[in-house]
Amino acid sequence: MILFVVWFAFVLFMPKRNLYYKLEQELAVQGIKVNEGKISEGLFTLKIDEAVVYIKGIDLIHVKEVSFFSLIFYSSVDLKEVVLDESLSSIAPTKLADATLSHVIWSPGHVSVSGQGDFGAFEGDIDLVERKVHLDFTETAELGALKRQLKEDEKGWYYETSF
């Protein structure tokens, strides 16, 4: 019971806003700047409305809502209405209805990802140790320029890359 109370107090009083600002500082070193419209905190969440992501000073990504959720052993980031700059339309879809990235402490080297957009729905895994991304497209609609980036196997379309 004491362990539960300590965990609950730690999660409840975790400085979510300060952790977000620290993340912003680390991203700035990589040339990524986030300009947010409004930040609000909940018991286990931090919500950012109207975020604009600048990469190397170029306005490339607009996100209507970003929601961080953490229970220490499980964390997730939900993105709603992601719009990429039209200049990226030849290599990626420019609109994403929603996406979710989640991480569990017992699988520290992996981040699960899922989402959907005009092109359909996807789910996959980001391997942080091997630095690989694998996304399976579970439902496909109008793939457009994205189709050139995908491969096909017996299960359907998938995307794989290293970073």
Tab-separated table of N, CA, C and O in Angstrom, residues 78-138:
chain	number	residue	atom	x	y	z
A	78	ASP	N	-0.686	11.441	-27.589
A	78	ASP	CA	-1.755	11.428	-28.594
A	78	ASP	C	-1.694	12.721	-29.382
A	78	ASP	O	-1.658	13.807	-28.802
A	79	LEU	N	-1.701	12.585	-30.702
A	79	LEU	CA	-1.694	13.732	-31.602
A	79	LEU	C	-3.007	13.760	-32.355
A	79	LEU	O	-3.447	12.734	-32.878
A	80	LYS	N	-3.634	14.914	-32.440
A	80	LYS	CA	-4.896	15.076	-33.166
A	80	LYS	C	-4.718	16.112	-34.261
A	80	LYS	O	-4.135	17.164	-34.033
A	81	GLU	N	-5.229	15.803	-35.434
A	81	GLU	CA	-5.225	16.702	-36.592
A	81	GLU	C	-3.831	17.261	-36.894
A	81	GLU	O	-3.565	18.442	-36.729
A	82	VAL	N	-2.966	16.379	-37.366
A	82	VAL	CA	-1.603	16.751	-37.743
A	82	VAL	C	-1.613	17.128	-39.223
A	82	VAL	O	-2.088	16.374	-40.062
A	83	VAL	N	-1.076	18.301	-39.542
A	83	VAL	CA	-1.015	18.770	-40.927
A	83	VAL	C	0.433	19.120	-41.251
A	83	VAL	O	1.031	19.974	-40.597
A	84	LEU	N	0.988	18.421	-42.250
A	84	LEU	CA	2.343	18.699	-42.713
A	84	LEU	C	2.296	19.758	-43.803
A	84	LEU	O	1.296	19.900	-44.507
A	85	ASP	N	3.391	20.474	-43.979
A	85	ASP	CA	3.493	21.479	-45.027
A	85	ASP	C	3.316	20.813	-46.391
A	85	ASP	O	3.743	19.679	-46.612
A	86	GLU	N	2.698	21.516	-47.303
A	86	GLU	CA	2.443	20.993	-48.653
A	86	GLU	C	3.725	20.625	-49.392
A	86	GLU	O	3.695	19.800	-50.296
A	87	SER	N	4.849	21.214	-49.027
A	87	SER	CA	6.110	20.891	-49.698
A	87	SER	C	6.530	19.440	-49.471
A	87	SER	O	7.346	18.906	-50.203
A	88	LEU	N	5.970	18.787	-48.452
A	88	LEU	CA	6.288	17.391	-48.155
A	88	LEU	C	5.304	16.416	-48.799
A	88	LEU	O	5.408	15.216	-48.590
A	89	SER	N	4.362	16.906	-49.582
A	89	SER	CA	3.314	16.049	-50.144
A	89	SER	C	3.848	14.988	-51.095
A	89	SER	O	3.208	13.960	-51.293
A	90	SER	N	5.026	15.178	-51.670
A	90	SER	CA	5.571	14.181	-52.590
A	90	SER	C	6.186	12.988	-51.860
A	90	SER	O	6.390	11.939	-52.465
A	91	ILE	N	6.454	13.117	-50.553
A	91	ILE	CA	7.066	12.012	-49.820
A	91	ILE	C	6.213	11.466	-48.670
A	91	ILE	O	6.479	10.378	-48.176
A	92	ALA	N	5.194	12.194	-48.250
A	92	ALA	CA	4.376	11.756	-47.123
A	92	ALA	C	2.983	12.376	-47.222
A	92	ALA	O	2.824	13.432	-47.821
A	93	PRO	N	1.992	11.709	-46.614
A	93	PRO	CA	0.660	12.323	-46.568
A	93	PRO	C	0.714	13.609	-45.746
A	93	PRO	O	1.436	13.685	-44.761
A	94	THR	N	-0.029	14.606	-46.162
A	94	THR	CA	0.040	15.894	-45.466
A	94	THR	C	-0.971	16.028	-44.333
A	94	THR	O	-0.884	16.968	-43.564
A	95	LYS	N	-1.915	15.089	-44.227
A	95	LYS	CA	-2.903	15.156	-43.144
A	95	LYS	C	-2.988	13.817	-42.431
A	95	LYS	O	-3.068	12.766	-43.045
A	96	LEU	N	-2.980	13.898	-41.121
A	96	LEU	CA	-3.101	12.733	-40.258
A	96	LEU	C	-4.182	13.054	-39.243
A	96	LEU	O	-4.078	14.049	-38.518
A	97	ALA	N	-5.251	12.270	-39.212
A	97	ALA	CA	-6.366	12.547	-38.300
A	97	ALA	C	-5.934	12.393	-36.842
A	97	ALA	O	-6.217	13.249	-36.007
A	98	ASP	N	-5.247	11.296	-36.541
A	98	ASP	CA	-4.737	11.097	-35.194
A	98	ASP	C	-3.610	10.082	-35.207
A	98	ASP	O	-3.499	9.276	-36.126
A	99	ALA	N	-2.767	10.151	-34.197
A	99	ALA	CA	-1.667	9.203	-34.019
A	99	ALA	C	-1.412	9.049	-32.527
A	99	ALA	O	-1.596	9.998	-31.761
A	100	THR	N	-1.002	7.858	-32.131
A	100	THR	CA	-0.698	7.573	-30.740
A	100	THR	C	0.642	6.862	-30.656
A	100	THR	O	0.873	5.892	-31.371
A	101	LEU	N	1.508	7.354	-29.800
A	101	LEU	CA	2.779	6.702	-29.506
A	101	LEU	C	2.718	6.293	-28.046
A	101	LEU	O	2.369	7.114	-27.188
A	102	SER	N	3.062	5.045	-27.739
A	102	SER	CA	3.007	4.593	-26.350
A	102	SER	C	4.241	3.786	-26.001
A	102	SER	O	4.839	3.134	-26.852
A	103	HIS	N	4.606	3.851	-24.729
A	103	HIS	CA	5.812	3.200	-24.234
A	103	HIS	C	5.511	2.554	-22.889
A	103	HIS	O	4.845	3.158	-22.043
A	104	VAL	N	5.995	1.334	-22.704
A	104	VAL	CA	5.857	0.649	-21.421
A	104	VAL	C	7.251	0.367	-20.874
A	104	VAL	O	8.184	0.101	-21.629
A	105	ILE	N	7.391	0.424	-19.579
A	105	ILE	CA	8.697	0.327	-18.953
A	105	ILE	C	9.329	-1.064	-19.121
A	105	ILE	O	10.540	-1.188	-19.158
A	106	TRP	N	8.532	-2.102	-19.252
A	106	TRP	CA	9.094	-3.448	-19.395
A	106	TRP	C	9.574	-3.735	-20.813
A	106	TRP	O	10.127	-4.786	-21.076
A	107	SER	N	9.391	-2.801	-21.719
A	107	SER	CA	9.942	-2.889	-23.074
A	107	SER	C	10.609	-1.549	-23.395
A	107	SER	O	10.124	-0.780	-24.224
A	108	PRO	N	11.743	-1.255	-22.734
A	108	PRO	CA	12.313	0.084	-22.809
A	108	PRO	C	12.827	0.497	-24.187
A	108	PRO	O	12.907	1.682	-24.470
A	109	GLY	N	13.144	-0.432	-25.041
A	109	GLY	CA	13.695	-0.082	-26.336
A	109	GLY	C	12.674	0.044	-27.444
A	109	GLY	O	13.036	0.212	-28.603
A	110	HIS	N	11.400	-0.036	-27.114
A	110	HIS	CA	10.355	-0.023	-28.141
A	110	HIS	C	9.274	1.008	-27.829
A	110	HIS	O	8.888	1.187	-26.680
A	111	VAL	N	8.784	1.645	-28.880
A	111	VAL	CA	7.652	2.558	-28.793
A	111	VAL	C	6.615	2.057	-29.796
A	111	VAL	O	6.925	1.877	-30.973
A	112	SER	N	5.408	1.803	-29.323
A	112	SER	CA	4.317	1.390	-30.210
A	112	SER	C	3.681	2.627	-30.816
A	112	SER	O	3.555	3.653	-30.142
A	113	VAL	N	3.274	2.517	-32.074
A	113	VAL	CA	2.683	3.653	-32.761
A	113	VAL	C	1.480	3.179	-33.564
A	113	VAL	O	1.474	2.064	-34.089
A	114	SER	N	0.441	4.010	-33.593
A	114	SER	CA	-0.742	3.716	-34.408
A	114	SER	C	-1.366	5.043	-34.817
A	114	SER	O	-1.118	6.075	-34.203
A	115	GLY	N	-2.166	4.985	-35.867
A	115	GLY	CA	-2.808	6.206	-36.314
A	115	GLY	C	-3.669	5.986	-37.533
A	115	GLY	O	-3.768	4.857	-38.046
A	116	GLN	N	-4.282	7.063	-37.975
A	116	GLN	CA	-5.105	6.992	-39.169
A	116	GLN	C	-5.166	8.352	-39.836
A	116	GLN	O	-4.975	9.377	-39.217
A	117	GLY	N	-5.411	8.285	-41.140
A	117	GLY	CA	-5.515	9.499	-41.933
A	117	GLY	C	-6.314	9.210	-43.188
A	117	GLY	O	-6.981	8.168	-43.292
A	118	ASP	N	-6.226	10.099	-44.166
A	118	ASP	CA	-6.948	9.908	-45.420
A	118	ASP	C	-6.487	8.650	-46.153
A	118	ASP	O	-7.227	8.082	-46.932
A	119	PHE	N	-5.275	8.234	-45.918
A	119	PHE	CA	-4.674	7.079	-46.577
A	119	PHE	C	-5.097	5.752	-45.963
A	119	PHE	O	-4.852	4.697	-46.516
A	120	GLY	N	-5.681	5.761	-44.780
A	120	GLY	CA	-6.087	4.539	-44.078
A	120	GLY	C	-5.579	4.550	-42.649
A	120	GLY	O	-5.379	5.607	-42.055
A	121	ALA	N	-5.323	3.349	-42.117
A	121	ALA	CA	-4.867	3.217	-40.732
A	121	ALA	C	-3.567	2.420	-40.696
A	121	ALA	O	-3.303	1.599	-41.570
A	122	PHE	N	-2.764	2.679	-39.673
A	122	PHE	CA	-1.504	1.966	-39.524
A	122	PHE	C	-1.238	1.682	-38.062
A	122	PHE	O	-1.797	2.307	-37.167
A	123	GLU	N	-0.360	0.709	-37.825
A	123	GLU	CA	0.144	0.425	-36.494
A	123	GLU	C	1.539	-0.146	-36.663
A	123	GLU	O	1.862	-0.710	-37.716
A	124	GLY	N	2.364	0.024	-35.661
A	124	GLY	CA	3.722	-0.460	-35.797
A	124	GLY	C	4.555	-0.248	-34.568
A	124	GLY	O	4.041	-0.045	-33.466
A	125	ASP	N	5.871	-0.281	-34.784
A	125	ASP	CA	6.823	-0.272	-33.696
A	125	ASP	C	8.035	0.555	-34.094
A	125	ASP	O	8.481	0.511	-35.239
A	126	ILE	N	8.558	1.312	-33.140
A	126	ILE	CA	9.812	2.027	-33.317
A	126	ILE	C	10.815	1.355	-32.377
A	126	ILE	O	10.604	1.347	-31.165
A	127	ASP	N	11.852	0.764	-32.950
A	127	ASP	CA	12.891	0.094	-32.173
A	127	ASP	C	14.002	1.098	-31.921
A	127	ASP	O	14.738	1.462	-32.838
A	128	LEU	N	14.112	1.574	-30.688
A	128	LEU	CA	15.084	2.603	-30.347
A	128	LEU	C	16.503	2.061	-30.253
A	128	LEU	O	17.465	2.811	-30.433
A	129	VAL	N	16.654	0.766	-30.001
A	129	VAL	CA	17.975	0.155	-29.894
A	129	VAL	C	18.578	-0.046	-31.280
A	129	VAL	O	19.704	0.361	-31.553
A	130	GLU	N	17.819	-0.672	-32.166
A	130	GLU	CA	18.295	-0.917	-33.528
A	130	GLU	C	18.035	0.260	-34.460
A	130	GLU	O	18.425	0.218	-35.615
A	131	ARG	N	17.338	1.271	-33.955
A	131	ARG	CA	17.020	2.493	-34.705
A	131	ARG	C	16.264	2.180	-35.996
A	131	ARG	O	16.660	2.597	-37.076
A	132	LYS	N	15.163	1.442	-35.848
A	132	LYS	CA	14.334	1.067	-36.989
A	132	LYS	C	12.870	1.388	-36.720
A	132	LYS	O	12.411	1.341	-35.587
A	133	VAL	N	12.157	1.704	-37.797
A	133	VAL	CA	10.720	1.950	-37.738
A	133	VAL	C	10.049	0.944	-38.656
A	133	VAL	O	10.469	0.753	-39.793
A	134	HIS	N	9.003	0.284	-38.155
A	134	HIS	CA	8.212	-0.639	-38.976
A	134	HIS	C	6.734	-0.309	-38.752
A	134	HIS	O	6.247	-0.354	-37.628
A	135	LEU	N	6.037	0.039	-39.835
A	135	LEU	CA	4.609	0.356	-39.768
A	135	LEU	C	3.846	-0.559	-40.711
A	135	LEU	O	4.195	-0.664	-41.889
A	136	ASP	N	2.814	-1.218	-40.208
A	136	ASP	CA	1.919	-2.046	-41.015
A	136	ASP	C	0.654	-1.251	-41.288
A	136	ASP	O	0.039	-0.723	-40.355
A	137	PHE	N	0.252	-1.178	-42.544
A	137	PHE	CA	-0.970	-0.470	-42.910
A	137	PHE	C	-2.114	-1.464	-42.867
A	137	PHE	O	-2.228	-2.345	-43.717
A	138	THR	N	-2.950	-1.344	-41.836
A	138	THR	CA	-4.033	-2.294	-41.601
A	138	THR	C	-5.232	-2.025	-42.490
A	138	THR	O	-5.958	-2.940	-42.834
